Amino acid sequence: MCTVTGSKLLVETDHARLMIDCGLFQGLAELRRRNRRPLPLDPADVQSVVLTHAHLDHCGYLPRLVRDGLRGPVLTTPDTARIAELILRDSAHLLREEADHANEYGWSKHRPAQPLYASGCSSDPPECPSDRLCVPTALSATKLTVRRLSSSW
């Protein structure tokens, strides 16, 4: 069984907390259960999220982070923003189908089974208080420079 880990990197300075990516764990049930655990930080303390690309293991936890208190923007490129919106909507649909299936056939330990997030990034207020926060924001006036460090570091 292939597993994909949920990429979430926290960068802290004296003045800010920034997350790089905010992904879902996928694969083995043991890893997927991590998606249900609270993060070891208050999402309201994160100023923004930088999304590197739109794979679910890099963007799939964004609706949950927003629901749990993220108020800052999600910064990314215009193309990544468009793709991430599609990925998150599709993910929400699949999570809903999985919960419905679990409820119909009784295979979840939760009664009733609930999706990790209900709407992805649509207009569902409990999950997404603002589309500005859910749908990644294309970088405009902000300049973000990422440099690869030496591989020996």
PDB file of C-alpha atoms in Angstrom:
ATOM      1  CA  MET A   1       0.000   0.000   0.000  1.00  0.00           C
ATOM      2  CA  CYS A   2       1.356   3.382  -0.999  1.00  0.00           C
ATOM      3  CA  THR A   3       1.260   6.183   1.561  1.00  0.00           C
ATOM      4  CA  VAL A   4       1.512   9.910   1.069  1.00  0.00           C
ATOM      5  CA  THR A   5       2.264  12.102   4.041  1.00  0.00           C
ATOM      6  CA  GLY A   6       0.507  15.348   4.807  1.00  0.00           C
ATOM      7  CA  SER A   7       3.089  18.044   4.242  1.00  0.00           C
ATOM      8  CA  LYS A   8       2.878  20.783   6.878  1.00  0.00           C
ATOM      9  CA  LEU A   9       5.910  22.860   7.765  1.00  0.00           C
ATOM     10  CA  LEU A  10       5.776  25.629  10.360  1.00  0.00           C
ATOM     11  CA  VAL A  11       8.249  28.494  10.060  1.00  0.00           C
ATOM     12  CA  GLU A  12       8.479  30.717  13.116  1.00  0.00           C
ATOM     13  CA  THR A  13      10.335  33.992  13.519  1.00  0.00           C
ATOM     14  CA  ASP A  14      10.313  36.585  16.265  1.00  0.00           C
ATOM     15  CA  HIS A  15       7.458  38.296  14.427  1.00  0.00           C
ATOM     16  CA  ALA A  16       5.451  35.687  12.546  1.00  0.00           C
ATOM     17  CA  ARG A  17       4.261  32.126  12.154  1.00  0.00           C
ATOM     18  CA  LEU A  18       3.973  30.878   8.601  1.00  0.00           C
ATOM     19  CA  MET A  19       2.995  27.449   7.346  1.00  0.00           C
ATOM     20  CA  ILE A  20       4.424  26.031   4.164  1.00  0.00           C
ATOM     21  CA  ASP A  21       1.824  23.648   2.771  1.00  0.00           C
ATOM     22  CA  CYS A  22      -1.093  22.176   4.656  1.00  0.00           C
ATOM     23  CA  GLY A  23      -1.710  18.673   3.363  1.00  0.00           C
ATOM     24  CA  LEU A  24      -3.710  15.571   4.170  1.00  0.00           C
ATOM     25  CA  PHE A  25      -2.248  12.241   5.159  1.00  0.00           C
ATOM     26  CA  GLN A  26      -3.275   9.532   2.712  1.00  0.00           C
ATOM     27  CA  GLY A  27      -2.753   5.782   2.507  1.00  0.00           C
ATOM     28  CA  LEU A  28      -2.776   3.504   5.541  1.00  0.00           C
ATOM     29  CA  ALA A  29      -5.582   4.033   8.061  1.00  0.00           C
ATOM     30  CA  GLU A  30      -3.039   4.714  10.795  1.00  0.00           C
ATOM     31  CA  LEU A  31      -1.752   7.700   8.817  1.00  0.00           C
ATOM     32  CA  ARG A  32      -5.206   8.912   7.738  1.00  0.00           C
ATOM     33  CA  ARG A  33      -6.302   9.052  11.390  1.00  0.00           C
ATOM     34  CA  ARG A  34      -3.718  11.820  11.877  1.00  0.00           C
ATOM     35  CA  ASN A  35      -5.985  14.075   9.801  1.00  0.00           C
ATOM     36  CA  ARG A  36      -8.524  13.955  12.641  1.00  0.00           C
ATOM     37  CA  ARG A  37      -6.069  14.941  15.361  1.00  0.00           C
ATOM     38  CA  PRO A  38      -5.780  18.598  16.314  1.00  0.00           C
ATOM     39  CA  LEU A  39      -2.603  20.327  15.246  1.00  0.00           C
ATOM     40  CA  PRO A  40      -0.092  21.101  18.013  1.00  0.00           C
ATOM     41  CA  LEU A  41      -0.713  24.827  17.496  1.00  0.00           C
ATOM     42  CA  ASP A  42      -3.589  27.244  17.390  1.00  0.00           C
ATOM     43  CA  PRO A  43      -4.384  27.937  13.694  1.00  0.00           C
ATOM     44  CA  ALA A  44      -5.385  31.486  14.656  1.00  0.00           C
ATOM     45  CA  ASP A  45      -1.717  32.119  15.495  1.00  0.00           C
ATOM     46  CA  VAL A  46      -0.620  31.341  11.917  1.00  0.00           C
ATOM     47  CA  GLN A  47      -0.346  34.541   9.858  1.00  0.00           C
ATOM     48  CA  SER A  48      -0.491  32.811   6.458  1.00  0.00           C
ATOM     49  CA  VAL A  49       0.052  29.604   4.535  1.00  0.00           C
ATOM     50  CA  VAL A  50       2.308  29.375   1.489  1.00  0.00           C
ATOM     51  CA  LEU A  51       1.052  26.642  -0.830  1.00  0.00           C
ATOM     52  CA  THR A  52       3.817  25.180  -2.997  1.00  0.00           C
ATOM     53  CA  HIS A  53       1.557  23.130  -5.260  1.00  0.00           C
ATOM     54  CA  ALA A  54      -1.944  21.690  -5.428  1.00  0.00           C
ATOM     55  CA  HIS A  55      -1.470  18.009  -4.598  1.00  0.00           C
ATOM     56  CA  LEU A  56      -3.872  16.881  -1.870  1.00  0.00           C
ATOM     57  CA  ASP A  57      -0.976  15.948   0.408  1.00  0.00           C
ATOM     58  CA  HIS A  58       0.069  19.622   0.270  1.00  0.00           C
ATOM     59  CA  CYS A  59      -3.289  21.472   0.253  1.00  0.00           C
ATOM     60  CA  GLY A  60      -5.928  19.011   1.498  1.00  0.00           C
ATOM     61  CA  TYR A  61      -5.939  20.100   5.143  1.00  0.00           C
ATOM     62  CA  LEU A  62      -6.621  23.773   4.332  1.00  0.00           C
ATOM     63  CA  PRO A  63     -10.425  23.624   4.905  1.00  0.00           C
ATOM     64  CA  ARG A  64      -9.854  22.005   8.290  1.00  0.00           C
ATOM     65  CA  LEU A  65      -7.220  24.611   9.203  1.00  0.00           C
ATOM     66  CA  VAL A  66      -9.669  27.377   8.293  1.00  0.00           C
ATOM     67  CA  ARG A  67     -12.460  25.737  10.281  1.00  0.00           C
ATOM     68  CA  ASP A  68     -10.120  25.519  13.263  1.00  0.00           C
ATOM     69  CA  GLY A  69      -9.230  29.230  13.153  1.00  0.00           C
ATOM     70  CA  LEU A  70      -6.840  30.280  10.363  1.00  0.00           C
ATOM     71  CA  ARG A  71      -7.669  33.872   9.454  1.00  0.00           C
ATOM     72  CA  GLY A  72      -4.728  34.802   7.250  1.00  0.00           C
ATOM     73  CA  PRO A  73      -4.332  34.325   3.515  1.00  0.00           C
ATOM     74  CA  VAL A  74      -3.181  31.259   1.615  1.00  0.00           C
ATOM     75  CA  LEU A  75      -0.501  32.480  -0.781  1.00  0.00           C
ATOM     76  CA  THR A  76       0.363  30.676  -3.985  1.00  0.00           C
ATOM     77  CA  THR A  77       0.661  31.144  -7.737  1.00  0.00           C
ATOM     78  CA  PRO A  78      -2.468  31.832  -9.827  1.00  0.00           C
ATOM     79  CA  ASP A  79      -2.333  28.405 -11.505  1.00  0.00           C
ATOM     80  CA  THR A  80      -1.864  26.581  -8.214  1.00  0.00           C
ATOM     81  CA  ALA A  81      -4.796  28.520  -6.732  1.00  0.00           C
ATOM     82  CA  ARG A  82      -7.091  27.398  -9.556  1.00  0.00           C
ATOM     83  CA  ILE A  83      -6.001  23.766  -9.352  1.00  0.00           C
ATOM     84  CA  ALA A  84      -6.166  23.697  -5.538  1.00  0.00           C
ATOM     85  CA  GLU A  85      -9.756  24.925  -5.633  1.00  0.00           C
ATOM     86  CA  LEU A  86     -10.691  22.003  -7.896  1.00  0.00           C
ATOM     87  CA  ILE A  87      -8.743  19.504  -5.784  1.00  0.00           C
ATOM     88  CA  LEU A  88     -10.359  20.703  -2.555  1.00  0.00           C
ATOM     89  CA  ARG A  89     -13.884  20.617  -3.979  1.00  0.00           C
ATOM     90  CA  ASP A  90     -13.306  17.100  -5.301  1.00  0.00           C
ATOM     91  CA  SER A  91     -11.785  16.008  -1.999  1.00  0.00           C
ATOM     92  CA  ALA A  92     -14.804  17.318  -0.067  1.00  0.00           C
ATOM     93  CA  HIS A  93     -17.105  15.384  -2.399  1.00  0.00           C
ATOM     94  CA  LEU A  94     -15.120  12.159  -1.929  1.00  0.00           C
ATOM     95  CA  LEU A  95     -14.971  12.606   1.851  1.00  0.00           C
ATOM     96  CA  ARG A  96     -18.775  13.048   1.894  1.00  0.00           C
ATOM     97  CA  GLU A  97     -19.250   9.894  -0.226  1.00  0.00           C
ATOM     98  CA  GLU A  98     -16.953   7.926   2.077  1.00  0.00           C
ATOM     99  CA  ALA A  99     -18.879   9.054   5.183  1.00  0.00           C
ATOM    100  CA  ASP A 100     -22.212   8.208   3.536  1.00  0.00           C
ATOM    101  CA  HIS A 101     -20.897   4.753   2.615  1.00  0.00           C
ATOM    102  CA  ALA A 102     -19.629   4.190   6.162  1.00  0.00           C
ATOM    103  CA  ASN A 103     -23.024   5.168   7.562  1.00  0.00           C
ATOM    104  CA  GLU A 104     -24.912   2.958   5.121  1.00  0.00           C
ATOM    105  CA  TYR A 105     -22.758  -0.126   5.750  1.00  0.00           C
ATOM    106  CA  GLY A 106     -21.756   0.542   9.373  1.00  0.00           C
ATOM    107  CA  TRP A 107     -17.999   0.196   9.004  1.00  0.00           C
ATOM    108  CA  SER A 108     -16.987   3.350  10.875  1.00  0.00           C
ATOM    109  CA  LYS A 109     -16.497   3.450  14.620  1.00  0.00           C
ATOM    110  CA  HIS A 110     -18.123   6.912  14.555  1.00  0.00           C
ATOM    111  CA  ARG A 111     -21.917   7.150  14.694  1.00  0.00           C
ATOM    112  CA  PRO A 112     -22.669   8.875  12.449  1.00  0.00           C
ATOM    113  CA  ALA A 113     -19.522   9.006  10.368  1.00  0.00           C
ATOM    114  CA  GLN A 114     -18.676  12.577   9.350  1.00  0.00           C
ATOM    115  CA  PRO A 115     -16.372  13.779   6.581  1.00  0.00           C
ATOM    116  CA  LEU A 116     -13.191  15.559   7.655  1.00  0.00           C
ATOM    117  CA  TYR A 117     -14.641  18.651   5.997  1.00  0.00           C
ATOM    118  CA  ALA A 118     -18.040  18.996   4.438  1.00  0.00           C
ATOM    119  CA  SER A 119     -17.684  21.418   1.616  1.00  0.00           C
ATOM    120  CA  GLY A 120     -14.066  21.924   0.742  1.00  0.00           C
ATOM    121  CA  CYS A 121     -14.020  25.553  -0.269  1.00  0.00           C
ATOM    122  CA  SER A 122     -17.537  26.427  -1.199  1.00  0.00           C
ATOM    123  CA  SER A 123     -19.954  28.614   0.701  1.00  0.00           C
ATOM    124  CA  ASP A 124     -20.562  26.352   3.713  1.00  0.00           C
ATOM    125  CA  PRO A 125     -20.130  28.759   6.651  1.00  0.00           C
ATOM    126  CA  PRO A 126     -19.002  26.282   9.346  1.00  0.00           C
ATOM    127  CA  GLU A 127     -16.157  24.992   7.193  1.00  0.00           C
ATOM    128  CA  CYS A 128     -15.173  28.149   5.354  1.00  0.00           C
ATOM    129  CA  PRO A 129     -15.955  31.460   6.986  1.00  0.00           C
ATOM    130  CA  SER A 130     -14.632  33.249   3.929  1.00  0.00           C
ATOM    131  CA  ASP A 131     -13.736  32.085   0.445  1.00  0.00           C
ATOM    132  CA  ARG A 132     -10.746  34.415   0.699  1.00  0.00           C
ATOM    133  CA  LEU A 133      -9.379  32.103   3.377  1.00  0.00           C
ATOM    134  CA  CYS A 134     -10.295  28.810   1.773  1.00  0.00           C
ATOM    135  CA  VAL A 135      -9.432  29.301  -1.841  1.00  0.00           C
ATOM    136  CA  PRO A 136      -5.718  29.994  -2.141  1.00  0.00           C
ATOM    137  CA  THR A 137      -4.865  33.595  -2.966  1.00  0.00           C
ATOM    138  CA  ALA A 138      -2.611  34.226  -5.935  1.00  0.00           C
ATOM    139  CA  LEU A 139       0.567  36.078  -5.112  1.00  0.00           C
ATOM    140  CA  SER A 140       0.406  39.636  -6.352  1.00  0.00           C
ATOM    141  CA  ALA A 141       2.202  42.440  -4.532  1.00  0.00           C
ATOM    142  CA  THR A 142       3.926  40.013  -2.181  1.00  0.00           C
ATOM    143  CA  LYS A 143       7.346  38.831  -3.242  1.00  0.00           C
ATOM    144  CA  LEU A 144       8.290  35.388  -2.036  1.00  0.00           C
ATOM    145  CA  THR A 145      11.748  34.061  -2.768  1.00  0.00           C
ATOM    146  CA  VAL A 146      12.540  30.418  -2.110  1.00  0.00           C
ATOM    147  CA  ARG A 147      16.103  29.248  -2.448  1.00  0.00           C
ATOM    148  CA  ARG A 148      17.378  25.692  -2.360  1.00  0.00           C
ATOM    149  CA  LEU A 149      20.174  25.298   0.126  1.00  0.00           C
ATOM    150  CA  SER A 150      23.202  23.163  -0.573  1.00  0.00           C
ATOM    151  CA  SER A 151      22.335  19.465  -0.552  1.00  0.00           C
ATOM    152  CA  SER A 152      25.160  18.923   1.941  1.00  0.00           C
ATOM    153  CA  TRP A 153      23.496  21.183   4.516  1.00  0.00           C
TER     154      TRP A 153
END
